[in-house]
C-alpha cells in the first residue's frame, strides 16, 4: 500500500493539466513535490491506458470509515481522513454538525490541531445557525440564530483554521455574521435556508460566496418565487456545492447547475457521514440516529436524508460516465475550484511544478487505481 515515491516519472498516461489533457503525458515527482525536470536516477512508471488527475479536494465532509469528524476523537477523525484518502481525497475539510456552542468549540480546538499538523485542511461549521424549516439532519432543539458573537467564538476556537460557516442568512444576525466572516477571510455559505430570492441576493452582496449543497435543504425554484437557488446560480461571485451521488440530485438538476454556473463555479462535495466506506447499518450524525440502507443515509426519525455515503472517486466516475461531463470540467470541480476556495491552490488542486505531489490514477473506465499524497503512495497502482 503506502510508500514514498522519491524520484519518479509517471509516464504514458492521459494527464489533466490546467491547460487541458496531455496524451502520453508525464508527471515528475521528487520527494513530496511535483517538479519540472527529471532528477538523476528517477524511476519511470508506465501508466499507459490510465488517466492521472490532481488529488481531490473535499470542502464538505463529516466523516467516513465509521468515524465522525463532528463528534469523534482525534484518532477517530484520522480514521475518517484515511478512508477518504484511499478514495482519492488528498485534501479534506472537516465538517461539524449542529451542537451546543461549547461542544463545537472544543471539537474545533481538536480539529485545529489536526489542521496545524497537515492532516486536514481546516474546519467547516455546518450549523447551528440554520433554519428550522430546512434543518435536514440537524437537531432542531440545538438550532440558534447566527449571533455574530457566537460565530466569532467558533472562529476563535478554530484558531485560524476555520474555512467555512454555513448559515441561514435570513435569520436575525445573518447578514452581520456574513460580514464578520468575510472580514476574517472565512467563507460564508448560504445553506439550510428558507430565504427568498431577494434575501439571498442581500446575503451575496454582504459577502456570501458559496451555496451549501445547492438544491438540498432550501426552497425549490418557483416561477413567482425564484428563491435562493436562482440567486445563487446567477451570481458569478458564488460557487455552488453539488452532491453527485444519484440520490441528492436528479441528473437534470446537476446539468442545470453546470449549464448556469459553468464548471468554474461548481465544487463537487461528498457531504459524507461516518458510514462512507463502511457499508449499511446504524450510525449517529451528531445526536441523531441514522440508518444506512442500500448506501442511502436517512434519519431513523422522520426519514430525512442524513448526509451521504459518497466518496469523491465515485462522484468523479459518475460525473464522467453517467452525466457525460468533460473530464477537464470534472477536474476543475473536484480539485481546482475547491482548492481555490479554501486558499490552497498554490499547493494543491492541479498538477504543476512546485505543488504537492497529490494525484489520482484512474483506469480507462475511470475506476480509481492509485492515490499519491505528498509523494507517498496511499493506494499503489498494480505493478508499481
Short mmCIF file of C-alpha atoms in Angstrom, two decimals:
data_model
loop_
_atom_site.label_atom_id
_atom_site.label_comp_id
_atom_site.label_asym_id
_atom_site.label_seq_id
_atom_site.Cartn_x
_atom_site.Cartn_y
_atom_site.Cartn_z
CA UNK A 1 0.00 0.00 0.00
CA UNK A 2 1.89 3.07 1.25
CA UNK A 3 5.43 4.03 0.24
CA UNK A 4 7.45 7.12 -0.65
CA UNK A 5 7.79 7.66 -4.38
CA UNK A 6 11.12 9.58 -4.07
CA UNK A 7 12.11 10.47 -7.65
CA UNK A 8 9.55 9.03 -10.02
CA UNK A 9 8.35 9.77 -13.53
CA UNK A 10 4.74 8.76 -14.11
CA UNK A 11 4.68 8.29 -17.88
CA UNK A 12 2.34 7.32 -20.67
CA UNK A 13 -0.98 8.38 -19.13
CA UNK A 14 -3.50 10.99 -20.15
CA UNK A 15 -2.56 13.79 -17.77
CA UNK A 16 -5.10 16.51 -16.98
CA UNK A 17 -3.37 19.87 -16.59
CA UNK A 18 -4.90 23.33 -16.08
CA UNK A 19 -4.38 23.93 -19.79
CA UNK A 20 -6.08 20.69 -20.87
CA UNK A 21 -5.39 17.00 -21.28
CA UNK A 22 -1.98 15.85 -22.49
CA UNK A 23 -1.86 12.48 -24.27
CA UNK A 24 1.12 10.32 -23.34
CA UNK A 25 1.95 12.85 -20.64
CA UNK A 26 4.40 12.81 -17.75
CA UNK A 27 4.23 13.84 -14.11
CA UNK A 28 7.62 14.06 -12.42
CA UNK A 29 7.73 13.65 -8.64
CA UNK A 30 10.73 14.37 -6.44
CA UNK A 31 10.19 13.81 -2.73
CA UNK A 32 6.86 15.40 -1.80
CA UNK A 33 6.55 17.74 -4.79
CA UNK A 34 5.90 17.81 -8.50
CA UNK A 35 8.94 19.09 -10.40
CA UNK A 36 9.55 20.33 -13.90
CA UNK A 37 12.59 18.30 -14.87
CA UNK A 38 13.65 14.71 -14.36
CA UNK A 39 16.12 14.17 -11.48
CA UNK A 40 19.08 11.83 -11.95
CA UNK A 41 18.20 8.26 -11.10
CA UNK A 42 14.46 8.79 -11.30
CA UNK A 43 12.37 5.65 -11.73
CA UNK A 44 9.88 5.58 -14.61
CA UNK A 45 6.43 4.09 -14.03
CA UNK A 46 4.44 3.20 -17.14
CA UNK A 47 0.80 4.25 -16.73
CA UNK A 48 -0.27 3.77 -20.33
CA UNK A 49 -4.02 3.38 -20.65
CA UNK A 50 -4.65 5.38 -17.47
CA UNK A 51 -5.56 8.91 -16.50
CA UNK A 52 -3.59 10.99 -14.00
CA UNK A 53 -5.60 13.78 -12.38
CA UNK A 54 -4.99 16.05 -9.37
CA UNK A 55 -5.87 14.75 -5.91
CA UNK A 56 -9.45 15.52 -4.96
CA UNK A 57 -10.31 18.35 -2.56
CA UNK A 58 -13.46 17.92 -0.44
CA UNK A 59 -14.64 21.06 1.37
CA UNK A 60 -17.76 19.49 2.93
CA UNK A 61 -17.25 16.14 4.67
CA UNK A 62 -18.49 14.91 8.07
CA UNK A 63 -16.55 11.65 8.27
CA UNK A 64 -16.04 8.13 6.97
CA UNK A 65 -14.75 4.69 7.80
CA UNK A 66 -17.17 4.53 10.72
CA UNK A 67 -15.70 7.70 12.25
CA UNK A 68 -17.23 11.15 12.69
CA UNK A 69 -15.43 14.45 12.24
CA UNK A 70 -18.26 16.14 14.14
CA UNK A 71 -18.08 14.15 17.37
CA UNK A 72 -15.06 11.83 17.13
CA UNK A 73 -11.71 11.88 18.89
CA UNK A 74 -8.56 12.88 17.03
CA UNK A 75 -7.80 9.21 16.40
CA UNK A 76 -11.29 8.64 15.01
CA UNK A 77 -11.04 11.71 12.78
CA UNK A 78 -7.81 10.34 11.35
CA UNK A 79 -9.59 7.06 10.59
CA UNK A 80 -12.13 9.01 8.53
CA UNK A 81 -9.41 11.02 6.82
CA UNK A 82 -7.54 7.84 5.84
CA UNK A 83 -10.73 6.33 4.44
CA UNK A 84 -11.28 9.27 2.12
CA UNK A 85 -7.62 9.39 1.11
CA UNK A 86 -7.94 5.82 -0.11
CA UNK A 87 -10.72 7.09 -2.38
CA UNK A 88 -8.64 9.92 -3.85
CA UNK A 89 -9.44 12.81 -1.48
CA UNK A 90 -5.95 14.03 -0.65
CA UNK A 91 -7.25 17.28 0.90
CA UNK A 92 -10.28 17.32 3.19
CA UNK A 93 -12.02 19.98 5.25
CA UNK A 94 -13.66 18.50 8.35
CA UNK A 95 -17.32 19.50 8.75
CA UNK A 96 -19.17 19.64 12.05
CA UNK A 97 -22.91 19.31 12.66
CA UNK A 98 -25.24 21.29 14.91
CA UNK A 99 -24.37 21.04 18.59
CA UNK A 100 -24.01 23.10 21.74
CA UNK A 101 -21.62 26.02 21.25
CA UNK A 102 -19.21 24.85 23.95
CA UNK A 103 -19.03 21.35 22.46
CA UNK A 104 -18.49 22.73 18.96
CA UNK A 105 -15.74 24.99 20.30
CA UNK A 106 -13.97 22.03 21.94
CA UNK A 107 -14.28 19.93 18.76
CA UNK A 108 -12.98 22.84 16.69
CA UNK A 109 -9.98 23.11 19.00
CA UNK A 110 -9.11 19.45 18.45
CA UNK A 111 -9.67 19.72 14.69
CA UNK A 112 -7.49 22.82 14.55
CA UNK A 113 -4.58 20.77 15.92
CA UNK A 114 -5.04 18.24 13.12
CA UNK A 115 -5.14 21.11 10.64
CA UNK A 116 -1.91 22.51 12.06
CA UNK A 117 -0.36 19.05 11.62
CA UNK A 118 -1.47 18.99 7.98
CA UNK A 119 -3.87 16.07 8.38
CA UNK A 120 -6.95 18.12 7.44
CA UNK A 121 -7.23 21.39 5.55
CA UNK A 122 -9.43 23.17 8.09
CA UNK A 123 -12.84 23.27 9.70
CA UNK A 124 -16.32 23.83 8.25
CA UNK A 125 -19.14 24.64 10.68
CA UNK A 126 -22.47 23.42 9.32
CA UNK A 127 -24.98 24.52 11.92
CA UNK A 128 -26.17 25.52 14.42
CA UNK A 129 -27.02 28.78 12.61
CA UNK A 130 -29.55 27.28 10.20
CA UNK A 131 -33.29 27.41 9.59
CA UNK A 132 -35.58 25.04 11.49
CA UNK A 133 -37.69 24.96 8.31
CA UNK A 134 -34.78 23.42 6.38
CA UNK A 135 -32.88 21.67 9.14
CA UNK A 136 -32.36 18.35 7.35
CA UNK A 137 -30.37 16.03 9.61
CA UNK A 138 -29.71 18.62 12.32
CA UNK A 139 -31.25 18.66 15.79
CA UNK A 140 -33.93 21.36 15.89
CA UNK A 141 -33.57 21.75 19.66
CA UNK A 142 -29.96 22.90 19.20
CA UNK A 143 -30.50 25.41 16.39
CA UNK A 144 -29.79 29.08 17.07
CA UNK A 145 -29.85 32.40 15.28
CA UNK A 146 -26.49 33.43 13.83
CA UNK A 147 -25.40 35.83 16.56
CA UNK A 148 -22.08 37.33 15.39
CA UNK A 149 -20.66 36.92 18.90
CA UNK A 150 -21.34 33.17 18.81
CA UNK A 151 -19.93 32.92 15.30
CA UNK A 152 -16.82 34.71 16.49
CA UNK A 153 -16.49 32.28 19.41
CA UNK A 154 -16.33 29.35 17.00
CA UNK A 155 -13.81 31.11 14.77
CA UNK A 156 -11.62 31.80 17.80
CA UNK A 157 -11.88 28.17 18.89
CA UNK A 158 -10.66 27.05 15.47
CA UNK A 159 -7.53 29.20 15.88
CA UNK A 160 -7.33 30.38 12.29
CA UNK A 161 -8.24 27.04 10.71
CA UNK A 162 -11.95 27.79 10.10
CA UNK A 163 -12.55 27.69 6.35
CA UNK A 164 -16.34 27.96 6.05
CA UNK A 165 -19.54 28.51 8.04
CA UNK A 166 -22.95 27.53 6.66
CA UNK A 167 -25.71 29.99 7.61
CA UNK A 168 -29.38 30.62 7.03
CA UNK A 169 -28.59 34.22 6.27
CA UNK A 170 -32.24 35.37 6.51
CA UNK A 171 -32.27 34.73 10.26
CA UNK A 172 -31.64 37.57 12.76
CA UNK A 173 -27.92 38.34 12.79
CA UNK A 174 -27.38 36.53 9.50
CA UNK A 175 -26.13 39.40 7.38
CA UNK A 176 -23.93 40.76 10.17
CA UNK A 177 -22.45 37.28 10.57
CA UNK A 178 -21.76 37.09 6.83
CA UNK A 179 -19.91 40.40 7.05
CA UNK A 180 -17.94 39.17 10.07
CA UNK A 181 -16.90 36.01 8.24
CA UNK A 182 -15.88 37.94 5.13
CA UNK A 183 -13.77 40.28 7.27
CA UNK A 184 -11.95 37.27 8.75
CA UNK A 185 -11.35 35.57 5.42
CA UNK A 186 -13.77 32.72 6.19
CA UNK A 187 -16.28 31.54 3.59
CA UNK A 188 -19.88 32.43 4.38
CA UNK A 189 -22.02 29.72 2.79
CA UNK A 190 -25.77 30.02 2.24
CA UNK A 191 -27.43 26.76 3.21
CA UNK A 192 -30.17 25.02 5.19
CA UNK A 193 -32.05 28.19 4.41
CA UNK A 194 -35.63 29.31 3.85
CA UNK A 195 -34.53 32.61 2.29
CA UNK A 196 -36.29 34.35 -0.54
CA UNK A 197 -34.57 35.33 -3.76
CA UNK A 198 -34.24 38.91 -2.50
CA UNK A 199 -32.83 37.86 0.86
CA UNK A 200 -30.27 35.64 -0.86
CA UNK A 201 -29.17 38.49 -3.11
CA UNK A 202 -28.67 40.56 0.06
CA UNK A 203 -26.52 37.82 1.57
CA UNK A 204 -24.35 37.60 -1.54
CA UNK A 205 -23.91 41.37 -1.56
CA UNK A 206 -22.88 41.14 2.11
CA UNK A 207 -20.14 38.65 1.23
CA UNK A 208 -21.57 35.11 0.95
CA UNK A 209 -19.68 33.18 -1.73
CA UNK A 210 -20.75 29.52 -1.50
CA UNK A 211 -24.04 27.64 -1.79
CA UNK A 212 -24.06 24.70 0.62
CA UNK A 213 -25.21 21.60 -1.33
CA UNK A 214 -27.26 23.57 -3.84
CA UNK A 215 -30.89 22.41 -4.24
CA UNK A 216 -30.80 20.45 -0.97
CA UNK A 217 -32.25 21.98 2.24
CA UNK A 218 -33.57 25.11 0.52
CA UNK A 219 -36.79 26.16 -1.27
CA UNK A 220 -37.28 24.93 -4.81
CA UNK A 221 -37.37 27.29 -7.79
CA UNK A 222 -40.82 28.81 -8.32
CA UNK A 223 -41.88 30.91 -11.27
CA UNK A 224 -43.14 33.70 -8.97
CA UNK A 225 -40.83 32.93 -6.06
CA UNK A 226 -37.47 32.09 -7.66
CA UNK A 227 -35.92 31.52 -4.24
CA UNK A 228 -32.28 31.10 -3.23
CA UNK A 229 -31.33 28.60 -5.93
CA UNK A 230 -31.89 31.14 -8.71
CA UNK A 231 -29.96 33.87 -6.89
CA UNK A 232 -27.05 31.53 -6.16
CA UNK A 233 -26.85 30.16 -9.70
CA UNK A 234 -26.98 33.51 -11.45
CA UNK A 235 -24.31 35.35 -9.44
CA UNK A 236 -20.74 34.93 -10.68
CA UNK A 237 -19.39 35.54 -7.17
CA UNK A 238 -20.88 32.27 -5.89
CA UNK A 239 -19.54 28.73 -6.10
CA UNK A 240 -22.21 26.04 -5.78
CA UNK A 241 -21.63 22.75 -3.99
CA UNK A 242 -23.19 19.66 -5.58
CA UNK A 243 -23.56 16.15 -4.13
CA UNK A 244 -23.33 13.86 -7.15
CA UNK A 245 -24.38 10.53 -5.64
CA UNK A 246 -27.54 9.90 -7.65
CA UNK A 247 -29.69 10.35 -4.53
CA UNK A 248 -29.37 14.01 -3.59
CA UNK A 249 -29.75 15.30 -7.15
CA UNK A 250 -31.54 14.24 -10.30
CA UNK A 251 -29.06 14.27 -13.23
CA UNK A 252 -31.09 17.09 -14.82
CA UNK A 253 -30.54 19.25 -11.72
CA UNK A 254 -26.79 18.66 -11.96
CA UNK A 255 -26.91 19.58 -15.65
CA UNK A 256 -28.89 22.72 -14.82
CA UNK A 257 -26.25 23.82 -12.30
CA UNK A 258 -23.37 23.22 -14.71
CA UNK A 259 -25.24 24.99 -17.51
CA UNK A 260 -25.93 28.14 -15.49
CA UNK A 261 -22.90 28.30 -13.19
CA UNK A 262 -20.35 26.72 -15.51
CA UNK A 263 -17.60 24.33 -14.46
CA UNK A 264 -15.61 27.19 -12.94
CA UNK A 265 -18.29 27.75 -10.29
CA UNK A 266 -19.08 24.18 -9.21
CA UNK A 267 -17.48 22.32 -6.31
CA UNK A 268 -18.28 18.62 -6.13
CA UNK A 269 -18.51 17.52 -2.49
CA UNK A 270 -19.43 14.36 -0.59
CA UNK A 271 -21.29 15.70 2.47
CA UNK A 272 -20.21 12.26 3.71
CA UNK A 273 -21.12 11.00 7.15
CA UNK A 274 -19.29 8.26 9.03
CA UNK A 275 -20.87 5.43 7.02
CA UNK A 276 -18.87 6.43 3.91
CA UNK A 277 -16.62 3.50 3.15
CA UNK A 278 -18.29 1.38 5.85
CA UNK A 279 -21.49 -0.04 4.39
CA UNK A 280 -25.08 -0.26 5.55
CA UNK A 281 -26.06 -0.22 9.22
CA UNK A 282 -26.97 2.06 12.11
CA UNK A 283 -24.97 5.23 12.78
CA UNK A 284 -25.12 8.58 14.57
CA UNK A 285 -24.96 12.03 12.99
CA UNK A 286 -24.36 14.30 15.95
CA UNK A 287 -27.15 13.43 18.41
CA UNK A 288 -29.43 11.90 15.75
CA UNK A 289 -29.80 8.21 14.86
CA UNK A 290 -29.22 7.33 11.20
CA UNK A 291 -29.94 4.16 9.25
CA UNK A 292 -27.97 3.45 6.09
CA UNK A 293 -29.76 1.14 3.67
CA UNK A 294 -28.60 0.42 0.14
CA UNK A 295 -25.98 3.12 0.59
CA UNK A 296 -28.51 5.88 1.41
CA UNK A 297 -28.32 7.51 4.86
CA UNK A 298 -31.62 8.63 6.41
CA UNK A 299 -32.69 9.76 9.86
CA UNK A 300 -34.40 6.98 11.80
CA UNK A 301 -36.97 9.53 12.96
CA UNK A 302 -38.59 11.36 10.05
CA UNK A 303 -36.61 9.80 7.22
CA UNK A 304 -34.71 12.90 6.07
CA UNK A 305 -31.58 12.28 4.03
CA UNK A 306 -28.69 12.44 6.52
CA UNK A 307 -25.59 13.36 4.57
CA UNK A 308 -24.23 10.77 2.16
CA UNK A 309 -22.04 7.69 1.97
CA UNK A 310 -20.33 9.14 -1.10
CA UNK A 311 -16.62 9.18 -1.82
CA UNK A 312 -15.20 11.52 -4.43
CA UNK A 313 -13.87 8.78 -6.70
CA UNK A 314 -17.48 7.65 -7.15
CA UNK A 315 -18.61 11.25 -7.73
CA UNK A 316 -15.88 11.68 -10.37
CA UNK A 317 -16.72 8.44 -12.18
CA UNK A 318 -20.44 9.22 -12.15
CA UNK A 319 -19.88 12.76 -13.48
CA UNK A 320 -17.91 11.46 -16.46
CA UNK A 321 -19.69 8.19 -17.27
CA UNK A 322 -23.32 8.94 -16.38
CA UNK A 323 -23.56 12.73 -16.54
CA UNK A 324 -21.24 12.82 -19.59
CA UNK A 325 -19.31 15.85 -18.36
CA UNK A 326 -15.89 16.55 -19.88
CA UNK A 327 -13.07 15.16 -17.73
CA UNK A 328 -11.44 18.58 -17.60
CA UNK A 329 -14.63 20.13 -16.19
CA UNK A 330 -14.89 17.45 -13.53
CA UNK A 331 -11.26 18.01 -12.52
CA UNK A 332 -11.96 21.73 -12.09
CA UNK A 333 -14.99 20.99 -9.94
CA UNK A 334 -13.43 18.30 -7.78
CA UNK A 335 -9.90 19.70 -7.36
CA UNK A 336 -9.09 23.18 -8.63
CA UNK A 337 -12.22 25.09 -7.61
CA UNK A 338 -12.41 23.81 -4.01
CA UNK A 339 -8.66 24.33 -3.60
CA UNK A 340 -9.04 27.95 -4.65
CA UNK A 341 -12.00 28.47 -2.32
CA UNK A 342 -10.03 27.43 0.75
CA UNK A 343 -6.92 29.35 -0.26
CA UNK A 344 -4.76 26.31 -1.05
CA UNK A 345 -4.46 26.44 -4.83
CA UNK A 346 -0.80 27.40 -4.50
CA UNK A 347 -0.20 23.89 -3.09
CA UNK A 348 -2.94 21.57 -4.32
CA UNK A 349 -5.72 21.33 -6.91
CA UNK A 350 -3.66 20.94 -10.09
CA UNK A 351 -0.65 19.09 -11.45
CA UNK A 352 2.02 21.80 -11.70
CA UNK A 353 5.69 22.02 -10.74
CA UNK A 354 6.18 23.22 -7.18
CA UNK A 355 2.88 21.86 -5.91
CA UNK A 356 2.36 18.91 -3.59
CA UNK A 357 2.56 15.58 -5.38
CA UNK A 358 -1.13 14.85 -4.78
CA UNK A 359 -2.65 12.85 -7.62
CA UNK A 360 -5.09 10.12 -8.54
CA UNK A 361 -4.58 7.37 -11.12
CA UNK A 362 -7.75 6.20 -12.90
CA UNK A 363 -8.12 3.42 -15.44
CA UNK A 364 -9.85 3.78 -18.81
CA UNK A 365 -13.24 3.23 -17.10
CA UNK A 366 -12.45 5.95 -14.53
CA UNK A 367 -12.11 3.47 -11.69
CA UNK A 368 -9.55 4.50 -9.09
CA UNK A 369 -6.29 2.55 -9.33
CA UNK A 370 -3.82 4.70 -7.44
CA UNK A 371 -3.58 7.60 -5.00
CA UNK A 372 -0.47 9.59 -4.17
CA UNK A 373 -0.35 12.22 -1.42
CA UNK A 374 2.72 14.38 -0.96
CA UNK A 375 4.79 11.89 -2.92
CA UNK A 376 3.63 8.84 -0.97
CA UNK A 377 1.50 6.09 -2.47
CA UNK A 378 -1.65 5.77 -0.37
CA UNK A 379 -3.00 3.30 -2.92
CA UNK A 380 -0.26 1.85 -5.12
CA UNK A 381 -1.23 1.07 -8.72
CA UNK A 382 -0.85 -2.55 -9.75
CA UNK A 383 2.65 -3.30 -10.94
CA UNK A 384 4.19 -0.17 -9.40
#
